[in-house]
Short mmCIF file of C-alpha atoms and ligand atoms in Angstrom, two decimals:
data_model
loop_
_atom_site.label_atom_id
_atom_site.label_comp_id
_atom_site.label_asym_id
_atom_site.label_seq_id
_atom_site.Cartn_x
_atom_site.Cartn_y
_atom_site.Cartn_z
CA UNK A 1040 6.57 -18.73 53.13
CA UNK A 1041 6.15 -17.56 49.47
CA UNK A 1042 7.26 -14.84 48.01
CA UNK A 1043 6.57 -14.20 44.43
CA UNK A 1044 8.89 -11.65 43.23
CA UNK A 1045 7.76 -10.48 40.03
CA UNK A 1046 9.30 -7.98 37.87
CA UNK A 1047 7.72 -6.21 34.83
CA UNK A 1048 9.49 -3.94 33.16
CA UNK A 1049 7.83 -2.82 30.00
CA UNK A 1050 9.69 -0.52 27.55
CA UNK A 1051 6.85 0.76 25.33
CA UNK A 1052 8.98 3.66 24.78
CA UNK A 1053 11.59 1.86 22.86
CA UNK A 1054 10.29 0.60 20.04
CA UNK A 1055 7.46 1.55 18.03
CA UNK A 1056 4.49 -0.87 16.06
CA UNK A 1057 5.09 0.04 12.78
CA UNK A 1058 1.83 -0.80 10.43
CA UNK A 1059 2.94 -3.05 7.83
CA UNK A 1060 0.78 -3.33 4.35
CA UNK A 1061 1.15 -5.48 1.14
CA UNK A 1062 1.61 -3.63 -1.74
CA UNK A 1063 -1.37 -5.04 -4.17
CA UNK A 1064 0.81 -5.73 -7.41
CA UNK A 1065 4.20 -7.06 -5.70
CA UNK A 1066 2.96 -8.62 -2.85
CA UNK A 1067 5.61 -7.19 -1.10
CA UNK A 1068 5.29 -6.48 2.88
CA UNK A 1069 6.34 -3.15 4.04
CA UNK A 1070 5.97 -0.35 6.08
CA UNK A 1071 2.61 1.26 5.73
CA UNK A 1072 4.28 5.23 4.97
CA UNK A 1073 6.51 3.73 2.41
CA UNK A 1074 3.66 2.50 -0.17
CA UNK A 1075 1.46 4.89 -1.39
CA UNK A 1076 -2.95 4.45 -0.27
CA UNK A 1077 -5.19 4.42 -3.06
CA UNK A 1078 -8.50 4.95 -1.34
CA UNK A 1079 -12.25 3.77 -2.24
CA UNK A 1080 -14.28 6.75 -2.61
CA UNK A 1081 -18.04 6.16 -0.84
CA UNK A 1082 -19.59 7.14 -4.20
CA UNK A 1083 -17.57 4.33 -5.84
CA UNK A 1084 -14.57 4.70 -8.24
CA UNK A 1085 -10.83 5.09 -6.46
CA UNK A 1086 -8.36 8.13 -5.52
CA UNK A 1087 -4.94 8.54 -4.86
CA UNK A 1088 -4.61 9.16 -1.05
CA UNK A 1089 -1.92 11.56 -0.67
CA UNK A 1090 -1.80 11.71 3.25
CA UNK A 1091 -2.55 8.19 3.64
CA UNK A 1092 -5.42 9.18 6.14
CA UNK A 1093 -8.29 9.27 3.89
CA UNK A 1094 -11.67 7.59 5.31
CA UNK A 1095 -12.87 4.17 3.32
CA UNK A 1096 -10.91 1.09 2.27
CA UNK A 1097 -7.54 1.24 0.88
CA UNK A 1098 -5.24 -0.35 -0.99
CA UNK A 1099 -1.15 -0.09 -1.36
CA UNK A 1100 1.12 0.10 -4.17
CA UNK A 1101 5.22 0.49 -4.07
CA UNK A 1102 5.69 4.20 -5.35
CA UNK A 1103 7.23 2.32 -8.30
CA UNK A 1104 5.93 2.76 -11.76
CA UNK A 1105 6.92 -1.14 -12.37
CA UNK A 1106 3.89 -1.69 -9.53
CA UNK A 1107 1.56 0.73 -10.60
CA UNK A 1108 1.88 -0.62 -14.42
CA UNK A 1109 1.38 -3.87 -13.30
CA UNK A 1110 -1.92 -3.34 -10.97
CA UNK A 1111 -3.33 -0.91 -13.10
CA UNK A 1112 -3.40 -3.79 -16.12
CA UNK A 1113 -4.23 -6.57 -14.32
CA UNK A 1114 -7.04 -4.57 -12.37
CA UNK A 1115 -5.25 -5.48 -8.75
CA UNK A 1116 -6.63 -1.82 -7.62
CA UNK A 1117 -9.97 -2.85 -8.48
CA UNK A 1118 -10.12 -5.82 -7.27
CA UNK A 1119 -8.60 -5.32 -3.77
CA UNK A 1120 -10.55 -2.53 -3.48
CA UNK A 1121 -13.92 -4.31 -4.86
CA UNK A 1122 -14.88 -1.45 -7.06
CA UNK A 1123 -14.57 0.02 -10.78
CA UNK A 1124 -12.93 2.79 -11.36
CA UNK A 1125 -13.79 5.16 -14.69
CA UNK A 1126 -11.99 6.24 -17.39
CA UNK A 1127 -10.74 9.36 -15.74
CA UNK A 1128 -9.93 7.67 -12.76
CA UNK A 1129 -7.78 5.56 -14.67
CA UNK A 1130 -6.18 8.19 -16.68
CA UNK A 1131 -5.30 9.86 -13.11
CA UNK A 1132 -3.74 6.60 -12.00
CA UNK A 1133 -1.65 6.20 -15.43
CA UNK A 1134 -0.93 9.89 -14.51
CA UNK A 1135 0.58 8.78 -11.09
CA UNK A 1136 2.21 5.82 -12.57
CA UNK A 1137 4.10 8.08 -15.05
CA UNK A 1138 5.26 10.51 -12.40
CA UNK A 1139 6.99 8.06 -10.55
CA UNK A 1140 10.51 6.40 -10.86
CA UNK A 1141 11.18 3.05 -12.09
CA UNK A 1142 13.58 0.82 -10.12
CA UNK A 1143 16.18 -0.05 -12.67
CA UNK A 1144 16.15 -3.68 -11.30
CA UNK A 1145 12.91 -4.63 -12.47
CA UNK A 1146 12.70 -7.42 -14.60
CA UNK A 1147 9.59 -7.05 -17.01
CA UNK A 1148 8.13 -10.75 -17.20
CA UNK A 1149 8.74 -12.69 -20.11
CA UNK A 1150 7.28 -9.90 -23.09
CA UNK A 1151 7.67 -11.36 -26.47
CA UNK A 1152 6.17 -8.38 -29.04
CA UNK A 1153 6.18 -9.36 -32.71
ZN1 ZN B 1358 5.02 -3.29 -5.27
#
């Protein structure tokens, strides 16, 4: 005689997949509605994605003017997003950069200015 006795008991309801994303000037892992989307536009050239839902291929920053600084020199935006962006798309992104707060723990990396 065999029996098989199987129980499955799925709890979908209890916990939720949350999207994680890599923020493209950190490299830190986190939540997907905690970083902010910039989005490729189809035309070429990059916007800030305010509800996150935009259509194209996106990349993340930390809303943290330490991480927008830092991708908008070294081009991280640009280059995870495989596109150029204008002046005036820059200017926007400086814009952005500026509005937003700056963790008081960063540590700037090694500047020596003369
Ligand atoms: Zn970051």
């Amino acid at each position: 005689m065999m029996k098989k006795n199987r129980k499955a008991i799925r709890n979908r309801m209890s916990r939720r997949h949350v999207p994680q994303r890599t923020c493209v000037a950190c490299r830190h892992v986190r939540p997907a509605r905690e970083l902010v989307r910039i989005v490729r536009l189809s035309g070429g050239g990059v916007e800030v994605d305010e509800t996150g839902k935009k259509p194209g291929r996106g990349a993340y920053l930390c809303p943290d003017a330490a991480c927008w600084e830092l991708a908008l020199t070294k081009q991280s935006l640009e280059h995870a997003l495989k596109t150029e962006t204008t002046v005036e798309e820059k200017e926007a992104l400086w814009r952005q950069c500026r509005s937003l707060p700056r963790s008081p723990s960063a540590n700037p990396v090694g500047s020596t200015g003369g």
